[in-house]
XYZ file of C-alpha atoms in Angstrom:
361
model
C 0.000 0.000 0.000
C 1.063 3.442 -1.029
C 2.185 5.633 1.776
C 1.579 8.972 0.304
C -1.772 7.957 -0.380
C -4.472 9.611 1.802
C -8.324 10.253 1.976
C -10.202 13.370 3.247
C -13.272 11.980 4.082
C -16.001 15.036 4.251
C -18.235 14.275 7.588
C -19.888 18.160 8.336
C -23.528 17.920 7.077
C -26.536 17.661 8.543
C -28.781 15.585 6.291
C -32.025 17.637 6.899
C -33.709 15.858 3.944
C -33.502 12.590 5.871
C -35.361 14.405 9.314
C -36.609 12.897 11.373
C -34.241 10.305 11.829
C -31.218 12.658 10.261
C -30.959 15.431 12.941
C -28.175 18.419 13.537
C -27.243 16.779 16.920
C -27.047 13.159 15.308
C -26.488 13.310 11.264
C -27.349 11.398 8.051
C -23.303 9.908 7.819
C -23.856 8.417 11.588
C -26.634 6.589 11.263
C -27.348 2.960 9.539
C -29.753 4.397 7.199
C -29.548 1.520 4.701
C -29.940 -1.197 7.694
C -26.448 -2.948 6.990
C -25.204 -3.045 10.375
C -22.911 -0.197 9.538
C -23.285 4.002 9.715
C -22.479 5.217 6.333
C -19.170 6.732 7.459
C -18.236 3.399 8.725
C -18.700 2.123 5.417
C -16.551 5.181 3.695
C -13.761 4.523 6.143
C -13.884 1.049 5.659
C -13.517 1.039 1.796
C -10.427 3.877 2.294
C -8.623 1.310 4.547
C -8.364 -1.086 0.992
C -6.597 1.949 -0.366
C -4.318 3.810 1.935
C -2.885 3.272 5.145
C -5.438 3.878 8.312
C -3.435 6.579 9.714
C -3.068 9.027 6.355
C -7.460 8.835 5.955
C -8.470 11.751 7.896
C -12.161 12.948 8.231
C -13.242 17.065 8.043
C -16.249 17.409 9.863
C -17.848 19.811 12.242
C -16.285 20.521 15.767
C -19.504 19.585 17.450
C -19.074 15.475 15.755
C -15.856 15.185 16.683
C -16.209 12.896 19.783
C -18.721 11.242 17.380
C -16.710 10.448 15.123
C -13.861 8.936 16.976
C -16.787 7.094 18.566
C -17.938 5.361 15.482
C -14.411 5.303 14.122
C -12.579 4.179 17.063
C -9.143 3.523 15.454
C -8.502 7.131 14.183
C -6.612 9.370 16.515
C -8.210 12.991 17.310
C -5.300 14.706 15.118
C -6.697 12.960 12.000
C -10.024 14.257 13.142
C -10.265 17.947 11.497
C -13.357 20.352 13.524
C -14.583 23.101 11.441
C -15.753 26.199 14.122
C -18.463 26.899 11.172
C -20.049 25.596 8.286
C -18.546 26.976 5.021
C -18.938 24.555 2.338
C -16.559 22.141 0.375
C -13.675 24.288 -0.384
C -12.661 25.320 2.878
C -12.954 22.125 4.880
C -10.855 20.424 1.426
C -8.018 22.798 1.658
C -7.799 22.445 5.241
C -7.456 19.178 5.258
C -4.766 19.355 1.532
C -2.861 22.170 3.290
C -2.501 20.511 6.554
C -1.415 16.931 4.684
C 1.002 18.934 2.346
C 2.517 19.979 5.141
C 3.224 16.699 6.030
C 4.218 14.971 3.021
C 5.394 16.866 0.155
C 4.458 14.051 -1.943
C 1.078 13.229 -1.230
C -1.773 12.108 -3.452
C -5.223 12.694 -2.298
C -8.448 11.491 -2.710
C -11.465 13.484 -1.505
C -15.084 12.295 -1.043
C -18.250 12.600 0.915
C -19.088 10.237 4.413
C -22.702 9.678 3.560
C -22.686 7.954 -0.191
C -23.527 4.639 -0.693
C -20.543 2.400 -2.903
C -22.184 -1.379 -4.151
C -19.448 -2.480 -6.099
C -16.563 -1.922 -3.695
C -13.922 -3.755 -5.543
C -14.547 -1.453 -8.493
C -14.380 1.766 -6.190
C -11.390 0.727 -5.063
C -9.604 -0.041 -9.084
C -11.244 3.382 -10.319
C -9.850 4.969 -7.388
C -6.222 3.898 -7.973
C -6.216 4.783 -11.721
C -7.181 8.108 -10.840
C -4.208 7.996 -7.896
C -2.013 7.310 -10.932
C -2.676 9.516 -12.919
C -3.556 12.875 -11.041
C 0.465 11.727 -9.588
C 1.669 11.394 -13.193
C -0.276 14.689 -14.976
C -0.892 16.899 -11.643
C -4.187 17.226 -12.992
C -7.091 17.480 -11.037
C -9.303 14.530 -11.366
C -13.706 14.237 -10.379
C -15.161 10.714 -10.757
C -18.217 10.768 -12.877
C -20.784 8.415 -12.642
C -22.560 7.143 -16.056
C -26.210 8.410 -15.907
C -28.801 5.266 -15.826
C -31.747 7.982 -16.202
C -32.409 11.665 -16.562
C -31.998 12.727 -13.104
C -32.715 16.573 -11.656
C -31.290 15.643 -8.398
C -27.380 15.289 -9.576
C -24.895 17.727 -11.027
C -23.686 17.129 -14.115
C -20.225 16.811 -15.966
C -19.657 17.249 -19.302
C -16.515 15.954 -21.194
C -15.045 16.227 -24.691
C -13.067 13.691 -26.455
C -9.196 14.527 -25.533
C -8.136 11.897 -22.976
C -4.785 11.256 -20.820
C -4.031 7.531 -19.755
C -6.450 6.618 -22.096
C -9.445 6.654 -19.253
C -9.506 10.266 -18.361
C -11.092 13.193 -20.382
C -11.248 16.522 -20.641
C -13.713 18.392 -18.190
C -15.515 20.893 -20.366
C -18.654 21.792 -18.152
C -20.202 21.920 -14.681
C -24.094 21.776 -14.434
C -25.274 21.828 -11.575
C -28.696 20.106 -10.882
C -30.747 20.724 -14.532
C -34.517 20.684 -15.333
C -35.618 17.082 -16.574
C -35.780 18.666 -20.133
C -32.157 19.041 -19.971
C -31.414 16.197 -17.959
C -32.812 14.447 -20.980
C -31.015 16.104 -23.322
C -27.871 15.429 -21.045
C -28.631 11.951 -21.573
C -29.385 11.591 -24.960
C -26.133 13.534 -26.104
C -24.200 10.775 -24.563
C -21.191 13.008 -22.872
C -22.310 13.636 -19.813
C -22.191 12.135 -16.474
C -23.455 12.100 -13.050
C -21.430 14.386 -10.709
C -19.940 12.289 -7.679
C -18.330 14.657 -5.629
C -15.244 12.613 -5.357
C -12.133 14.043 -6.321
C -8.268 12.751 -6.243
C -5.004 15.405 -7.054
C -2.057 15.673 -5.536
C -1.572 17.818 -2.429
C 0.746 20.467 -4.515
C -1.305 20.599 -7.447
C -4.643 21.404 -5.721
C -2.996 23.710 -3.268
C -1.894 25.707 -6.332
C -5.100 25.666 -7.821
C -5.998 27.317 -4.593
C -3.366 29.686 -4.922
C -4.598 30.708 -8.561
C -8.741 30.471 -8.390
C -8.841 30.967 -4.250
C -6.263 33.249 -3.378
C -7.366 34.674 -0.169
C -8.467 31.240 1.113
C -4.925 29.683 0.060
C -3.444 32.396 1.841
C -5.528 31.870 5.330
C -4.431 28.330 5.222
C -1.012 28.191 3.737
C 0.026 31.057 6.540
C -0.964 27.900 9.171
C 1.555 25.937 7.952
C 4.037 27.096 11.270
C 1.102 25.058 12.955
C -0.558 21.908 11.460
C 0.506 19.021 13.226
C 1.162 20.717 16.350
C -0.802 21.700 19.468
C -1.892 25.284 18.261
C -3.607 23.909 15.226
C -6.621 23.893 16.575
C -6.921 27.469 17.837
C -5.303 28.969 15.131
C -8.088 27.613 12.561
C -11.222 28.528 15.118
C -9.851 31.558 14.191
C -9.127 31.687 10.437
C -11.910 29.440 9.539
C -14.713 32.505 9.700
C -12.734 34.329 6.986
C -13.609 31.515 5.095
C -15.439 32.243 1.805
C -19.135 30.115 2.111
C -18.237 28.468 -1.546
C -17.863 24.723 -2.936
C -14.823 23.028 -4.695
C -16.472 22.908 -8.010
C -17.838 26.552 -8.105
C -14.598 27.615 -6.388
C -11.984 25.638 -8.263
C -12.996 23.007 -10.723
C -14.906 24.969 -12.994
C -12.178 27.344 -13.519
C -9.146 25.029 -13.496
C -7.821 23.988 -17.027
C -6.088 21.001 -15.822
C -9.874 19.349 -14.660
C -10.167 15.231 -15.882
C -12.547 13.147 -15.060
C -12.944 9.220 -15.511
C -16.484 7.991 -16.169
C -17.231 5.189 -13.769
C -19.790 2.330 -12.549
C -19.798 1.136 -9.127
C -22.448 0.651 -7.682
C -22.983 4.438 -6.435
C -25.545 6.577 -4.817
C -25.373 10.076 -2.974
C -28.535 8.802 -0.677
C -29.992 12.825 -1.307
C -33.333 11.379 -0.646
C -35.809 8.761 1.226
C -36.344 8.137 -2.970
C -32.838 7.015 -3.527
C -33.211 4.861 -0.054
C -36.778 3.318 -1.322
C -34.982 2.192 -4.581
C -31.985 0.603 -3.253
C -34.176 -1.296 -0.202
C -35.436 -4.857 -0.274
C -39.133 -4.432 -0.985
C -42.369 -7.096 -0.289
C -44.392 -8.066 -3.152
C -46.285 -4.995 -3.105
C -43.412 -2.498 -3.744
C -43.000 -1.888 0.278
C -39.327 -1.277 1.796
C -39.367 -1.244 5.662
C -36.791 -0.800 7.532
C -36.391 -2.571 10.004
C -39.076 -4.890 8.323
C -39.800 -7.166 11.970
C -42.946 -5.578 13.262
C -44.261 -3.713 10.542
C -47.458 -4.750 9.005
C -49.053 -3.461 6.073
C -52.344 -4.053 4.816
C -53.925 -3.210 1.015
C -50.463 -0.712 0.600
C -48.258 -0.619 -1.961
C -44.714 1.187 -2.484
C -44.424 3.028 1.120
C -40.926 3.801 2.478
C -41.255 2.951 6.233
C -38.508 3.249 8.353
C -39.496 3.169 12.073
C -37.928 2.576 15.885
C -36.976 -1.442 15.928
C -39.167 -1.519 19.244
C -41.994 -0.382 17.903
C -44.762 -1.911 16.244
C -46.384 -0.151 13.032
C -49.933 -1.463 11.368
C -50.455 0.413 7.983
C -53.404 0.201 5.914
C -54.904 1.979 2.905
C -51.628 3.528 1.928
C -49.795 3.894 -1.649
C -46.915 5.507 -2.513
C -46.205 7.133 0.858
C -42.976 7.685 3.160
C -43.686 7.024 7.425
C -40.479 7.729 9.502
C -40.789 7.820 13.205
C -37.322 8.725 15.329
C -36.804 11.320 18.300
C -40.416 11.380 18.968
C -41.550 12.694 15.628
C -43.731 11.077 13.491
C -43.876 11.420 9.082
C -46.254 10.922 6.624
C -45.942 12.170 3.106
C -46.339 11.363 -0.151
C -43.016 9.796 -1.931
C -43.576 12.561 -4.610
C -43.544 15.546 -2.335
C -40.798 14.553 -0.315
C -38.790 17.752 -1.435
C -41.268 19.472 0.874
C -39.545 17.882 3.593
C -36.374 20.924 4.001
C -39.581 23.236 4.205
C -41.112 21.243 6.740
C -37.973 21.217 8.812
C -37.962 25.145 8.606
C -41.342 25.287 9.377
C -40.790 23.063 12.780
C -38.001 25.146 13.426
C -40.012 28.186 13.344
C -43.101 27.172 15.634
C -41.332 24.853 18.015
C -37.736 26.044 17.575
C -34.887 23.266 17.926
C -36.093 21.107 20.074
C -37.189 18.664 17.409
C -34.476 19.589 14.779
């Protein structure tokens, strides 16, 4: 195994489209939302440990999850556990953690991705994953994993790519979309160049902290001045500091749709982002009637047909009369909505928010 290979694992959302059970003290990545036996950033750890050493995977999440995270993730020590004071989007927490591993190890290669996706096809993760390793080492290119598009979806970004290649597997980025009407979706799909944007991205640690020096410059300066204290016991302080000067902006707005050095390798594995109780429903084992339940033991359903239910394993849940309908119960709330409004559900959480204030957020 490489040892200038490492993984940022991202860990600092709050998964509101997954309330109930997804809450801002408790998270989407920390729960077993699938029913495996494993939280999803178990599983994203887990696959990183086939690809770099355990001690180079580091996680960036938010300073309140940090004692969760080493809970859940017992082998990591706290200094590979980065705490962001504030939220501020993808390119901060990524050059924190690029900075702090350049610091480190001049020659390190480094593969970025969210805590809360689901991976099927592990082995193949794992292969694309080390071609792109390769290669961003060989070109210092910047690399994004796109996924090839099974339908015309409005809930991804997409990435479109022309036909000059490097390593024979990589093309040229030419566009960012970011999540299109289902018009263009379809269009997307029928031109045949476009993928599904994963969110996963490998460079090395010098080429991405110069693409932060050319497209970010204030933000490469805040964290390349910290370099007198990564690794050391005034790391911490020094970025509860910085981190608030932080522009609020994502990788790919920030840096990847800029960068002329952008490559990405269309891919199949087995992936899904989870956004939504839809993407859960289609990836659970369902009854004869189109009904996933999770856990399935003591729920009972009667004349219903493709419901999501995902309930407390204690309690026991009769359903009749319902079709096409999500019912989550966890931290003593209880919802029921249609599968095809469940976009309403961010709105409901502000709503909640507003009349009852955080108690049941």
């Amino acid at each position: 195994m490489n040892k200038n290979y490492y993984a940022i694992i991202m860990a600092g959302g709050i998964g509101s489209r997954f309330w109930p059970i997804s809450r801002t003290s408790y998270p989407k990545q920390f729960i077993d939302i699938l029913g495996t036996g494993k939280t999803l950033i178990q599983s994203t750890y887990d696959r990183f440990l086939k690809i770099c050493p355990k001690e180079n995977i580091y996680v960036v999440t938010n300073d309140i999850y940090i004692d969760l995270v080493k809970t859940q993730l017992p082998d990591m020590e706290y200094s590979q556990i980065l705490g962001e004071p504030v939220m501020r989007n993808t390119a901060p927490c990524i050059a924190y953690g690029c900075f702090k591993i350049l610091n480190a190890d001049a020659d390190a290669v480094i593969t970025v991705a969210p805590s809360d996706h689901l991976i099927l096809d592990e082995a193949g993760f794992v292969n694309t994953i080390n071609q792109a390793l390769v290669t961003a080492e060989r070109h210092q290119s910047l690399i994004t994993l796109g996924i090839k598009p099974s339908r015309p979806d409005t809930g991804y970004g997409y990435i479109q790519y022309t036909e000059e290649a490097i390593d024979s597997s990589f093309y040229k980025v030419k566009t960012f979309t970011e999540k299109p009407t289902l018009d263009i979706a379809t269009t997307f799909i029928q031109s045949g160049d476009f993928l599904w944007n994963a969110g996963i991205f490998v460079w090395t640690a010098k080429a991405i902290t110069k693409a932060f020096e050319q497209y970010l410059p204030e933000m490469h300066e805040i964290f390349d001045e910290a370099n007198a204290v990564y690794n050391t016991d005034a790391e911490k302080a020094y970025v509860s500091q910085v981190y608030q000067q932080c522009t609020n902006i994502s990788i790919d707005y920030g840096i990847m749709e800029k960068a002329d050095n952008v490559y990405v390798i269309p891919s199949e594995f087995g992936w899904s982002d989870l956004g939504t109780w839809a993407s859960i429903y289609q990836l659970a084992e369902k009854d004869n009637e189109g009904n996933a339940a999770i856990p399935s033991e003591k729920v009972i359903l009667y004349n219903s047909t493709n419901c999501m239910v995902n309930v407390p394993d204690e309690k026991l849940v009769i359903i009749q009369g319902l079709n096409d309908y999500i019912v989550v119960e966890a931290n003593n709330t209880l919802l029921i909505c249609p599968r095809d409004q469940e976009q309403n559900v961010k709105k409901v959480v502000a709503d909640v928010k507003q009349k009852f204030g955080t108690v049941y957020i």
